[in-house]
Coordinates of N, CA and C in Angstrom, one line a residue:
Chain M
X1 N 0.5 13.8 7.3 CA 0.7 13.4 5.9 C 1.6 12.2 5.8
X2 N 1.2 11.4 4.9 CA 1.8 9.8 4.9 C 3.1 10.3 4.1
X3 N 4.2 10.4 4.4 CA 5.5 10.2 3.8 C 6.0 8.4 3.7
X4 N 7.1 8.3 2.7 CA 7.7 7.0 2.2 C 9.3 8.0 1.5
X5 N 10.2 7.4 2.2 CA 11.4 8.5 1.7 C 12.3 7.1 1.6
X6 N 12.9 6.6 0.2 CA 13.7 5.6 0.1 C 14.9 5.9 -0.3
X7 N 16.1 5.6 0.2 CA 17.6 5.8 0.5 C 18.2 4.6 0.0
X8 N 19.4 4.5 -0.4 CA 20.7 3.6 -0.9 C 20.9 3.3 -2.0
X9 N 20.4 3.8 -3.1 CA 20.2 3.3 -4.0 C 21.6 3.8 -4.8
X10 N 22.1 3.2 -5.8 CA 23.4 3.6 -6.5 C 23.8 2.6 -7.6
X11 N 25.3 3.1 -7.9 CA 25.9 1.5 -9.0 C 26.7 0.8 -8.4
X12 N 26.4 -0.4 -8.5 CA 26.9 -1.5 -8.2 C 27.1 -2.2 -9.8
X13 N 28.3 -3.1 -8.9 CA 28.5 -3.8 -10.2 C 27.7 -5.9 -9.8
X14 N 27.6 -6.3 -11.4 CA 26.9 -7.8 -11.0 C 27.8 -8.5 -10.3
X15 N 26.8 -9.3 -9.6 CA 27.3 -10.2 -8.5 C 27.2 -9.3 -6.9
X16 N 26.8 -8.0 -6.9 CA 27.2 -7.2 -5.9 C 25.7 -7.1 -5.1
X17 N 26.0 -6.7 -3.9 CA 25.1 -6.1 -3.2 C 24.9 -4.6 -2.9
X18 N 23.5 -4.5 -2.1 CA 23.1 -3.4 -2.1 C 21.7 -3.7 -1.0
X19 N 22.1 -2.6 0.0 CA 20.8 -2.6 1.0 C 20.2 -1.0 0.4
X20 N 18.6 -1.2 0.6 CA 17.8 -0.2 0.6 C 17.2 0.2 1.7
X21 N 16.9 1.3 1.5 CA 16.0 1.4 3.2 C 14.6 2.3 2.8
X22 N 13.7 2.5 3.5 CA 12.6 3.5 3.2 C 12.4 3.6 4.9
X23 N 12.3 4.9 4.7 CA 11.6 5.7 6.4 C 10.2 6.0 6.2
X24 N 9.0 5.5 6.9 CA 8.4 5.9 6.9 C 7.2 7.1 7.9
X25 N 6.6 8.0 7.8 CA 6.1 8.8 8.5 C 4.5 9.4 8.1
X26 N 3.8 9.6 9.2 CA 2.7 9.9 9.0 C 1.4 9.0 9.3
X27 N 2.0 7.7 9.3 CA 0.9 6.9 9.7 C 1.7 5.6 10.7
X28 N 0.5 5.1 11.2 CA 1.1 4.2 12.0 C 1.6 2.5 11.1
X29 N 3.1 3.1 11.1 CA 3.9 2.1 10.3 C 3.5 0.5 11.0
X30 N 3.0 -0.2 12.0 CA 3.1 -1.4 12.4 C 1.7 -1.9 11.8
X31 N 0.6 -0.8 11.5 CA 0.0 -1.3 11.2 C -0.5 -2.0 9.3
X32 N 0.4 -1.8 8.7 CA 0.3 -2.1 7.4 C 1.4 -3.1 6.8
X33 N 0.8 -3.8 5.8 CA 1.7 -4.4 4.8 C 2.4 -3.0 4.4
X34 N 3.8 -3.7 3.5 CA 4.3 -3.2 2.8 C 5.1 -4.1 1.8
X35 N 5.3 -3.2 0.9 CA 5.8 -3.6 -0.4 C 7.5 -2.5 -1.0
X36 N 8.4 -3.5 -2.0 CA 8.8 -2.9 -2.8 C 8.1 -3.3 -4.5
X37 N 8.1 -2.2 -5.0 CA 8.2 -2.0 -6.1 C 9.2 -1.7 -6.9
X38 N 9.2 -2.2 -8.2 CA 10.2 -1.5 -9.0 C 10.3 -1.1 -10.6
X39 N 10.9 -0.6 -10.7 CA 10.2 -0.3 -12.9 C 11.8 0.4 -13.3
X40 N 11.8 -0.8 -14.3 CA 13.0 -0.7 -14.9 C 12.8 0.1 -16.0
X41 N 14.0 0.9 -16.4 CA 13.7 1.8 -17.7 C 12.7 1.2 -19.2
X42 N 11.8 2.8 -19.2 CA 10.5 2.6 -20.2 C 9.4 1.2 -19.8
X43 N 9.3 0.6 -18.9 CA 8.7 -0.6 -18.5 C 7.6 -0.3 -17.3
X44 N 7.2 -1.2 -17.4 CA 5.7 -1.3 -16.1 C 6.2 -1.7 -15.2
X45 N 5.5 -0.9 -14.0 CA 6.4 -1.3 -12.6 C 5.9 -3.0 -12.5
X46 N 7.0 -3.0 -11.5 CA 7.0 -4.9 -11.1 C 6.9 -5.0 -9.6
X47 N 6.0 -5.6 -8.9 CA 6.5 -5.9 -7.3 C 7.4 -6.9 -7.2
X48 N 8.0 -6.5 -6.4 CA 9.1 -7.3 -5.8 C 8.8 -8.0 -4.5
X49 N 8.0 -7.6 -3.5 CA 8.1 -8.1 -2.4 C 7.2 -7.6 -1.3
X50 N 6.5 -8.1 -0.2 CA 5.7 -7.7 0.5 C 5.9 -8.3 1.7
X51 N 5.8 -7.7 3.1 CA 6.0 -8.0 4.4 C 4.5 -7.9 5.0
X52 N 4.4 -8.8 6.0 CA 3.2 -8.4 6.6 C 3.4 -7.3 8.0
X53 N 2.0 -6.6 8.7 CA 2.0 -5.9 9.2 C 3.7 -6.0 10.1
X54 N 3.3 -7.4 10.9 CA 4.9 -7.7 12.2 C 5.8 -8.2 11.9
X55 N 5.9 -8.1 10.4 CA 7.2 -9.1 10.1 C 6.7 -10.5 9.7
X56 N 6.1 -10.8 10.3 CA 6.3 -12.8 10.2 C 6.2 -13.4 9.0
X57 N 5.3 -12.7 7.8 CA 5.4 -13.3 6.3 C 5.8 -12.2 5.5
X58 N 6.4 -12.8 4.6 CA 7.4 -12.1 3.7 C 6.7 -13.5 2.6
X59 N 6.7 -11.9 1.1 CA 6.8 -12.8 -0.5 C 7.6 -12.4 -1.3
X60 N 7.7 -13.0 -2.2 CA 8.9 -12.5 -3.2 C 8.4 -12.9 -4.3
X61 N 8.7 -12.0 -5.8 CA 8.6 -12.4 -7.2 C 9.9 -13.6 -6.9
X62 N 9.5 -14.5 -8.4 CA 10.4 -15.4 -8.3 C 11.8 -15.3 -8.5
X63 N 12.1 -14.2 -9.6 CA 13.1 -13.8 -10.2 C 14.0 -13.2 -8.9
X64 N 13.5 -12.8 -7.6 CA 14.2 -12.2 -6.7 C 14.5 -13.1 -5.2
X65 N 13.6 -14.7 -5.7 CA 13.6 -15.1 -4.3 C 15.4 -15.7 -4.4
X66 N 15.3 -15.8 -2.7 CA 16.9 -16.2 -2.2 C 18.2 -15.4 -2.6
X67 N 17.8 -14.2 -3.0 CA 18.5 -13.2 -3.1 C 18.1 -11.5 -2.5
X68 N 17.1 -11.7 -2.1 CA 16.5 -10.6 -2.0 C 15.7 -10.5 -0.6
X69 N 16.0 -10.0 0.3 CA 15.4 -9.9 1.5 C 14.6 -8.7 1.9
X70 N 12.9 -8.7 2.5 CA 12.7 -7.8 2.8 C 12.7 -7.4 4.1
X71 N 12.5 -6.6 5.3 CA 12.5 -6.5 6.9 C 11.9 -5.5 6.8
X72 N 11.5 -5.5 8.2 CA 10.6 -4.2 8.7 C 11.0 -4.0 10.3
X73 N 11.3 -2.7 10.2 CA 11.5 -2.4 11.5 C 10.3 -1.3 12.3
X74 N 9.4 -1.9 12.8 CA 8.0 -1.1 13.7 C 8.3 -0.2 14.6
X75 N 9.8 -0.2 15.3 CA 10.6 0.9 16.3 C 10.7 2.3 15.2
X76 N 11.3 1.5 14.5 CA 11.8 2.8 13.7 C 11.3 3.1 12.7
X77 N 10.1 2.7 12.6 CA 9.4 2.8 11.7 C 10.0 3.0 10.1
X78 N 10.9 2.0 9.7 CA 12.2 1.8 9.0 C 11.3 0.4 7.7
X79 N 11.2 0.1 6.6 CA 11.3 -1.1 5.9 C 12.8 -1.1 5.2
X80 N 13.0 -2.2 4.6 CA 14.8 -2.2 4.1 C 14.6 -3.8 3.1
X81 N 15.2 -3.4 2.3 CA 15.2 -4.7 1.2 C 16.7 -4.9 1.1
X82 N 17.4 -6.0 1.3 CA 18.8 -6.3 1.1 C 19.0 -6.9 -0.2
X83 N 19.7 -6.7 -1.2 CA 20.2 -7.4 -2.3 C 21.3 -7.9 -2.2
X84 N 21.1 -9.4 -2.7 CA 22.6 -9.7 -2.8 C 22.5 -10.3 -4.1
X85 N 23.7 -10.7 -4.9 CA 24.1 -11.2 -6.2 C 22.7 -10.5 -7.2
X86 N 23.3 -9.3 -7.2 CA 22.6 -8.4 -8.5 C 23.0 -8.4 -9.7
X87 N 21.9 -8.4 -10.6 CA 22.4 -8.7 -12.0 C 22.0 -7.6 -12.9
X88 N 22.3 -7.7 -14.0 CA 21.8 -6.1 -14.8 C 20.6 -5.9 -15.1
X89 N 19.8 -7.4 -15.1 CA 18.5 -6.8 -15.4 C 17.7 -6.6 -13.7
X90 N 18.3 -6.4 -13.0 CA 18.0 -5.6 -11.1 C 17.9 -3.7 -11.7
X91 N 18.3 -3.6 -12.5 CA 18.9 -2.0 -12.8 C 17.1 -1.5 -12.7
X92 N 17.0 -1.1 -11.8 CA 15.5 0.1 -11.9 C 15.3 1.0 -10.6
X93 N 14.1 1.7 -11.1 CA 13.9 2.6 -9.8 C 13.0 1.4 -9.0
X94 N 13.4 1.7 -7.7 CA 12.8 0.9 -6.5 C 12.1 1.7 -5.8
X95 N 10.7 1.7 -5.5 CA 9.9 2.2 -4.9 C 9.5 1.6 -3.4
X96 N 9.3 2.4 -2.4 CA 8.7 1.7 -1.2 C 7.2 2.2 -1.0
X97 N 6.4 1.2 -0.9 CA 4.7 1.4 -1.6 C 4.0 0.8 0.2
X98 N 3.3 1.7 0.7 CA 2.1 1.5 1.2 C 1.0 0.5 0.6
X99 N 0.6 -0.9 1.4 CA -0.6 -1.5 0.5 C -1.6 -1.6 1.5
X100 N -2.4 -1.2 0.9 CA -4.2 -1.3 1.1 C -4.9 -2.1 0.4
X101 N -5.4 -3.1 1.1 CA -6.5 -4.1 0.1 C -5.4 -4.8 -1.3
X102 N -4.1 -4.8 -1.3 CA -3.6 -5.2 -2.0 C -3.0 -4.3 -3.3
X103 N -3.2 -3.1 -3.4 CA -2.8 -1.8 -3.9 C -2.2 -1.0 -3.6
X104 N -1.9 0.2 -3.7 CA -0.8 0.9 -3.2 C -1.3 2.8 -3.6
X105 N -1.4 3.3 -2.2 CA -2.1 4.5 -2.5 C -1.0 5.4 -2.2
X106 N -0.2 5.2 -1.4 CA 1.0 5.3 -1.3 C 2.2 5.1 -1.7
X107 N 3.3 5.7 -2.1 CA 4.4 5.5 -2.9 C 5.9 6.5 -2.7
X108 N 6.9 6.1 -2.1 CA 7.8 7.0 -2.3 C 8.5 7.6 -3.1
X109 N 9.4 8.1 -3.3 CA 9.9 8.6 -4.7 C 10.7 8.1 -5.3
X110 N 11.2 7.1 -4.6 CA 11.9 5.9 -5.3 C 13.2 6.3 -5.5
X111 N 14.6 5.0 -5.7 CA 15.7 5.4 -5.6 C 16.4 4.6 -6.8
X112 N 16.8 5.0 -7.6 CA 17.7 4.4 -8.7 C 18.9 2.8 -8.4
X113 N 18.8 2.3 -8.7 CA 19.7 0.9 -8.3 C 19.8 1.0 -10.1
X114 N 21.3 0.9 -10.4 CA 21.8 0.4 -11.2 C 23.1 -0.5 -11.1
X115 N 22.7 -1.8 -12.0 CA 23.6 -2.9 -12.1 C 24.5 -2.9 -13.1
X116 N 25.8 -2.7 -13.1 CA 26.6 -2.6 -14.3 C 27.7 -2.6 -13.9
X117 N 28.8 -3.3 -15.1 CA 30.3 -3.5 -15.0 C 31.1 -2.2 -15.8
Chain D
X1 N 1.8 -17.4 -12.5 CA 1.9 -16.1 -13.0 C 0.4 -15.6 -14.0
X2 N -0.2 -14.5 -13.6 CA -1.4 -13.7 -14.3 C -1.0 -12.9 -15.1
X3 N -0.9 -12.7 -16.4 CA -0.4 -11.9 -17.2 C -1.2 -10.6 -17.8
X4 N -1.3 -9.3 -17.4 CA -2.1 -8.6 -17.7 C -1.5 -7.9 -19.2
X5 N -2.2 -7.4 -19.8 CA -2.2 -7.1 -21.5 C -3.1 -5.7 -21.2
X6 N -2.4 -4.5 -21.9 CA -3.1 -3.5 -22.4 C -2.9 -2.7 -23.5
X7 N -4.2 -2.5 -24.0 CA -4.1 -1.8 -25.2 C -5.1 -0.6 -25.2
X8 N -4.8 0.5 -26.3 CA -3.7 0.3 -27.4 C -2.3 0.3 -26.3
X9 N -1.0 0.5 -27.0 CA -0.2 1.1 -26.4 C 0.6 2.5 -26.2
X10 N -0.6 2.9 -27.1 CA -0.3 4.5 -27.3 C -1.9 4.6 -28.3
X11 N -2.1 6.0 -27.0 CA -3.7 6.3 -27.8 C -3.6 7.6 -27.6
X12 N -4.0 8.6 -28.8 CA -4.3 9.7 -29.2 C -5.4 10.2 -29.1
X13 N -5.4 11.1 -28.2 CA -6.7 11.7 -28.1 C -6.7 13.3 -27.9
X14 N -7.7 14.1 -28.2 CA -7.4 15.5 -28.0 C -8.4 16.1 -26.8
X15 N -7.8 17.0 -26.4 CA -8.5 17.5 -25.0 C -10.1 17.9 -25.4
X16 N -10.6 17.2 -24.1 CA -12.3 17.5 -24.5 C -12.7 16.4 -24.5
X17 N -11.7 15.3 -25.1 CA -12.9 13.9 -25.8 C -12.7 13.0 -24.7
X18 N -13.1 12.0 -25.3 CA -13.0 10.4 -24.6 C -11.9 9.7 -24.7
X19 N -11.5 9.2 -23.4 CA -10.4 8.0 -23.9 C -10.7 6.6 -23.3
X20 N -10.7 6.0 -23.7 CA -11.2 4.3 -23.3 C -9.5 3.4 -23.2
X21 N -9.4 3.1 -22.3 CA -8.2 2.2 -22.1 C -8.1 0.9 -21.9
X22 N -8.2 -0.1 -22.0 CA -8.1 -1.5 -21.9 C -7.4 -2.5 -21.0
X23 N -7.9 -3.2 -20.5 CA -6.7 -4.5 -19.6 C -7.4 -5.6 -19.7
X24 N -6.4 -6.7 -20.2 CA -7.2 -7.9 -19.9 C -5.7 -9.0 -19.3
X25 N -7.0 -9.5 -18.2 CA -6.2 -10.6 -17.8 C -5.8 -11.9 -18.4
X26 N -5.0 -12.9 -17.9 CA -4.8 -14.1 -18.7 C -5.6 -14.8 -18.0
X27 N -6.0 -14.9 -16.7 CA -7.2 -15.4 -16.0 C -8.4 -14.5 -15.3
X28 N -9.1 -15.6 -15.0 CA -9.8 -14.1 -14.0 C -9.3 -14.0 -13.2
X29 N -9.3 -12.8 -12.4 CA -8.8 -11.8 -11.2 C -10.0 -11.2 -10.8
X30 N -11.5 -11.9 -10.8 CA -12.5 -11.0 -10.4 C -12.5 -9.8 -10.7
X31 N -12.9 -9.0 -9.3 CA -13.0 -7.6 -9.6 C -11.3 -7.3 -8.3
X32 N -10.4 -7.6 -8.7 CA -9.5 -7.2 -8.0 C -8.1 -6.6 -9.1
X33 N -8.4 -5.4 -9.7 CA -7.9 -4.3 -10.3 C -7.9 -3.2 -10.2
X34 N -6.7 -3.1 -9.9 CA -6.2 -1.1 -9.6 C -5.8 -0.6 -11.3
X35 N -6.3 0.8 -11.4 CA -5.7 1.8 -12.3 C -4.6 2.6 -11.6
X36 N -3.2 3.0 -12.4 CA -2.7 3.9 -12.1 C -2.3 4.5 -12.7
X37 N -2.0 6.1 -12.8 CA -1.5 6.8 -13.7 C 0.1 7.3 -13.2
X38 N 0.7 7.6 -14.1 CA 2.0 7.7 -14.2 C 2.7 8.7 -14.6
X39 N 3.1 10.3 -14.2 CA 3.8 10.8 -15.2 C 5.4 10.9 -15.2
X40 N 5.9 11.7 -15.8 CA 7.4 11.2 -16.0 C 8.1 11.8 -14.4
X41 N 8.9 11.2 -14.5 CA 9.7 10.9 -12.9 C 9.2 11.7 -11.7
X42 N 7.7 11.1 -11.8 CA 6.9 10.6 -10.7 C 6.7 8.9 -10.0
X43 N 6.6 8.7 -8.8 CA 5.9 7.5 -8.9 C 4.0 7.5 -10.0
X44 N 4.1 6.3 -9.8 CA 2.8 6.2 -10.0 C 1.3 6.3 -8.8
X45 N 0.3 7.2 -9.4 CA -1.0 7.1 -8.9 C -2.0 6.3 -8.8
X46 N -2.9 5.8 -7.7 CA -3.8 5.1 -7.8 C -5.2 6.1 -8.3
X47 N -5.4 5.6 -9.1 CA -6.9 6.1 -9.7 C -8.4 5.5 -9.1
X48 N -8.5 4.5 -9.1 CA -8.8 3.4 -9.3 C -9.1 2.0 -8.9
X49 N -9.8 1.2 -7.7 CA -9.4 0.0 -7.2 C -11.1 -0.6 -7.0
X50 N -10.7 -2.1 -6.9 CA -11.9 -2.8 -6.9 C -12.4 -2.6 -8.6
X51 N -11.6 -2.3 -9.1 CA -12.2 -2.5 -10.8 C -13.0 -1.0 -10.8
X52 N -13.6 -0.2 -10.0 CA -14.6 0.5 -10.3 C -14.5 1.2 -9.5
X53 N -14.0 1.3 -8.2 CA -14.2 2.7 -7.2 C -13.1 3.4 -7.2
X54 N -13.2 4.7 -7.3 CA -12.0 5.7 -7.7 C -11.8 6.0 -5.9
X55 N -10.1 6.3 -6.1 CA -9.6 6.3 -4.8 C -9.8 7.8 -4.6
X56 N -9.6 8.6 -3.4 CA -9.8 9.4 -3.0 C -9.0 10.8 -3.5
X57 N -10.0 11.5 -3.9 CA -9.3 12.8 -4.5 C -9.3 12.7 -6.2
X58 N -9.8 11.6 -6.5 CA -10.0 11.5 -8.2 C -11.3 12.2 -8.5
X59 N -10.8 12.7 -9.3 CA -12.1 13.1 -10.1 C -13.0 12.4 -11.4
X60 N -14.1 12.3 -10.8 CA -15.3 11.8 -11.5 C -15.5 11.4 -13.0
X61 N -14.4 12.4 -13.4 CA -14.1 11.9 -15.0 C -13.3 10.7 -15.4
X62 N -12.8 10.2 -13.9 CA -12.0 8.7 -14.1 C -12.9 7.8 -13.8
X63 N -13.4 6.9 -14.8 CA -14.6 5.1 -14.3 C -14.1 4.5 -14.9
X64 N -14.0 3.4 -13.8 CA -13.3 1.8 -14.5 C -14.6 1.1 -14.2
X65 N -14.8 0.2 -14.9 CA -15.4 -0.9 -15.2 C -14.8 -2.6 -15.4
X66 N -15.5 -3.5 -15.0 CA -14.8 -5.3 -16.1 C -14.8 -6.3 -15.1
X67 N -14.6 -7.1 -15.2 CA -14.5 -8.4 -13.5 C -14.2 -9.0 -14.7
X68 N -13.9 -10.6 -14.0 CA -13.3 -11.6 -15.0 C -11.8 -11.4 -15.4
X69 N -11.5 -11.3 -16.7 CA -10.2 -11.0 -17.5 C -10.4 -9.7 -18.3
X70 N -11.7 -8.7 -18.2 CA -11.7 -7.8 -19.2 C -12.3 -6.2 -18.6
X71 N -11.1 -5.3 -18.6 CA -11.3 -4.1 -18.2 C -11.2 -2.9 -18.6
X72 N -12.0 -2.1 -18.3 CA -11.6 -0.4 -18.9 C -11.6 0.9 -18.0
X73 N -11.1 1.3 -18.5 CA -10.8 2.7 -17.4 C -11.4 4.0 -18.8
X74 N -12.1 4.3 -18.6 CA -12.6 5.1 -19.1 C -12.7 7.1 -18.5
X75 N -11.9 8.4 -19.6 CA -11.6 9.4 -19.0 C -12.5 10.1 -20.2
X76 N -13.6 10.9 -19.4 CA -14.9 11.5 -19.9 C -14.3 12.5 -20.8
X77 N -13.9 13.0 -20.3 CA -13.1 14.6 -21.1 C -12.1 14.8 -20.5
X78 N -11.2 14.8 -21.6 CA -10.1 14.4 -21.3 C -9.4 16.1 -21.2
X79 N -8.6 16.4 -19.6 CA -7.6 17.7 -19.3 C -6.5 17.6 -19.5
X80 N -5.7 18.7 -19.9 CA -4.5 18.9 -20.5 C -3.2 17.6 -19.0
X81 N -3.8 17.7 -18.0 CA -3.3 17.2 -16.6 C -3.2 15.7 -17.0
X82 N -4.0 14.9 -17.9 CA -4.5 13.3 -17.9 C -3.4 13.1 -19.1
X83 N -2.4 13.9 -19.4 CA -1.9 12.7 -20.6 C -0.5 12.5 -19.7
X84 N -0.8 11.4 -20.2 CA 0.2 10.5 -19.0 C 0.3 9.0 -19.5
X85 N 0.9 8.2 -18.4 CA 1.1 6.7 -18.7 C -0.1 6.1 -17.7
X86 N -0.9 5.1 -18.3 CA -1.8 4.8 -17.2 C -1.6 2.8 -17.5
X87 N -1.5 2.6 -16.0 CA -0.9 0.9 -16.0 C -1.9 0.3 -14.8
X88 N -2.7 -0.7 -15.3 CA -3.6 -1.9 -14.4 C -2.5 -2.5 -14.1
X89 N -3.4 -3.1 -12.6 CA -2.3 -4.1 -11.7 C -3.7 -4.8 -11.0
X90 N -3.5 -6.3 -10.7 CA -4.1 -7.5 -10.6 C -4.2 -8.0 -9.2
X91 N -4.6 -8.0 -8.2 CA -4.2 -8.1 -6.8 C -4.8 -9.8 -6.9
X92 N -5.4 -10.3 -7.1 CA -6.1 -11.5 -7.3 C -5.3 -12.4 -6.1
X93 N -4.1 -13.0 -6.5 CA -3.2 -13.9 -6.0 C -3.1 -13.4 -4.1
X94 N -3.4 -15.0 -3.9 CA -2.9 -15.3 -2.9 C -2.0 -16.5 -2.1
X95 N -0.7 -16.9 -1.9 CA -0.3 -15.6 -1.6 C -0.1 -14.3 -3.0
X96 N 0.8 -13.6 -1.8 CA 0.6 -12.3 -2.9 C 1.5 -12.5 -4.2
X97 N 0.8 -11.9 -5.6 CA 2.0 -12.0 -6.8 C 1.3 -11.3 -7.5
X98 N 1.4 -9.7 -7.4 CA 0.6 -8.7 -8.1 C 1.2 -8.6 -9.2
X99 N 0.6 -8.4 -10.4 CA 1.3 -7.9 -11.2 C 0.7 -6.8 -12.5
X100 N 1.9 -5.7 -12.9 CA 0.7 -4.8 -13.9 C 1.3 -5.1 -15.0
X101 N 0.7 -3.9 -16.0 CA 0.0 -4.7 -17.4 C 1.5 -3.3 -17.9
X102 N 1.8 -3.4 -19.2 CA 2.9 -2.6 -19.5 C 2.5 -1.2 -19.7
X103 N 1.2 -0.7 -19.9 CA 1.0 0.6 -19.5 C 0.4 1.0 -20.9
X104 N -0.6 2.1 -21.2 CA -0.8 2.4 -22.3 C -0.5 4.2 -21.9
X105 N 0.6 4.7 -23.4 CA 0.7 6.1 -22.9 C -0.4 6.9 -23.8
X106 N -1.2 7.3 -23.2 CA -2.4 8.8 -23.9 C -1.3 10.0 -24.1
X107 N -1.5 10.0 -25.1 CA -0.5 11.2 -25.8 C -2.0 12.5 -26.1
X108 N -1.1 13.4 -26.3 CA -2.2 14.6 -27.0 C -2.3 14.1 -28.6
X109 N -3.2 14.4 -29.0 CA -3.5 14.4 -30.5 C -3.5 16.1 -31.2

């Protein structure tokens, strides 16, 4: 069974950081893209970012580039998004999404990130 | 940036009937659109991909249809299980810059 289990999520205040992580299990993690997602209160989810199977390419929405890092770790079958200089409109649930063909059939349960003073 | 648009944003319907949902793109995106449904503090479901082939474990009462900029997701008879939030997303872009449409919620009527 394909598990996605995402951790770190909390308050921070703006200007702050915050690492995420998602563990994955069930399938062979090296072999897939992945993605975060995320959906800020009452709104349609947004991607944030996508890795390829070994790491080597990484994308980003614009709103997140040079602040926002994604990694994948294929040992530990581990993905992890780093935030740094978060702002209030960052505040959403963050999802770690399995993609297929550019979709997502897979989804974790996602972890709360809120930005506030 | 591909801007997807759906309507209504709230559609009423009662169990039994038809519900027709809408997406349209700002460009075309071919046939590269996923449906998903959404209920409350769940992630979201894939219904839906390739505009038209339902992903595995859907039932038959979910068909999407559209290529180009103009799509529908169509739910035959509608179960007490389908009211929910259902939101298109655009895979088109490459590189990648997916993006979905703000969701239309199917309420009970």
């Amino acid at each position: 069974e394909v598990q996605l289990v995402e951790s770190g999520g909390g308050l921070v205040q703006p200007g702050g950081s915050l690492r995420l992580s998602c563990a994955a299990s069930g399938f062979s993690f090296s072999s897939y893209w992945m993605s975060w997602v995320r959906q800020a209160p009452g709104r349609g989810p947004e991607w944030v970012a996508s890795i390829k199977q070994d790491g080597t390419e990484k994308f980003y929405v614009d709103s997140v580039k040079g602040r926002f890092t994604i990694s994948k770790d294929n040992a530990k079958n581990s993905l992890s998004l780093q935030m740094n200089s978060l702002r209030v409109e960052d505040t959403a649930v963050y999802y770690c999404a399995r993609e297929e063909n550019s979709n997502y059939r897979y989804w974790g349960q996602g972890t709360l990130v809120t930005v506030s003073s | 940036e591909i801007v997807m648009t759906q309507s209504p944003a709230t559609l009423s319907v009662s169990p039994g009937e038809r519900a027709t949902l809408s997406c349209r793109a700002s460009q075309s995106v071919s046939s590269n659109l996923a449906w998903y449904q959404q209920k409350p503090g769940q992630a979201p479901r894939l219904l839906i991909y390739g505009s038209s082939t339902r992903a595995t474990g859907i039932p038959a009462r979910f068909s999407g249809s559209g290529s180009g900029t103009e799509f529908t997701l169509t739910i035959s008879s509608l179960q007490s299980e389908d009211f929910a939030v259902y939101y298109c997303q655009q895979y088109k872009n490459w590189p990648p810059w997916y993006t979905f449409g703000q969701g239309t919620k199917l309420e009970i009527k």
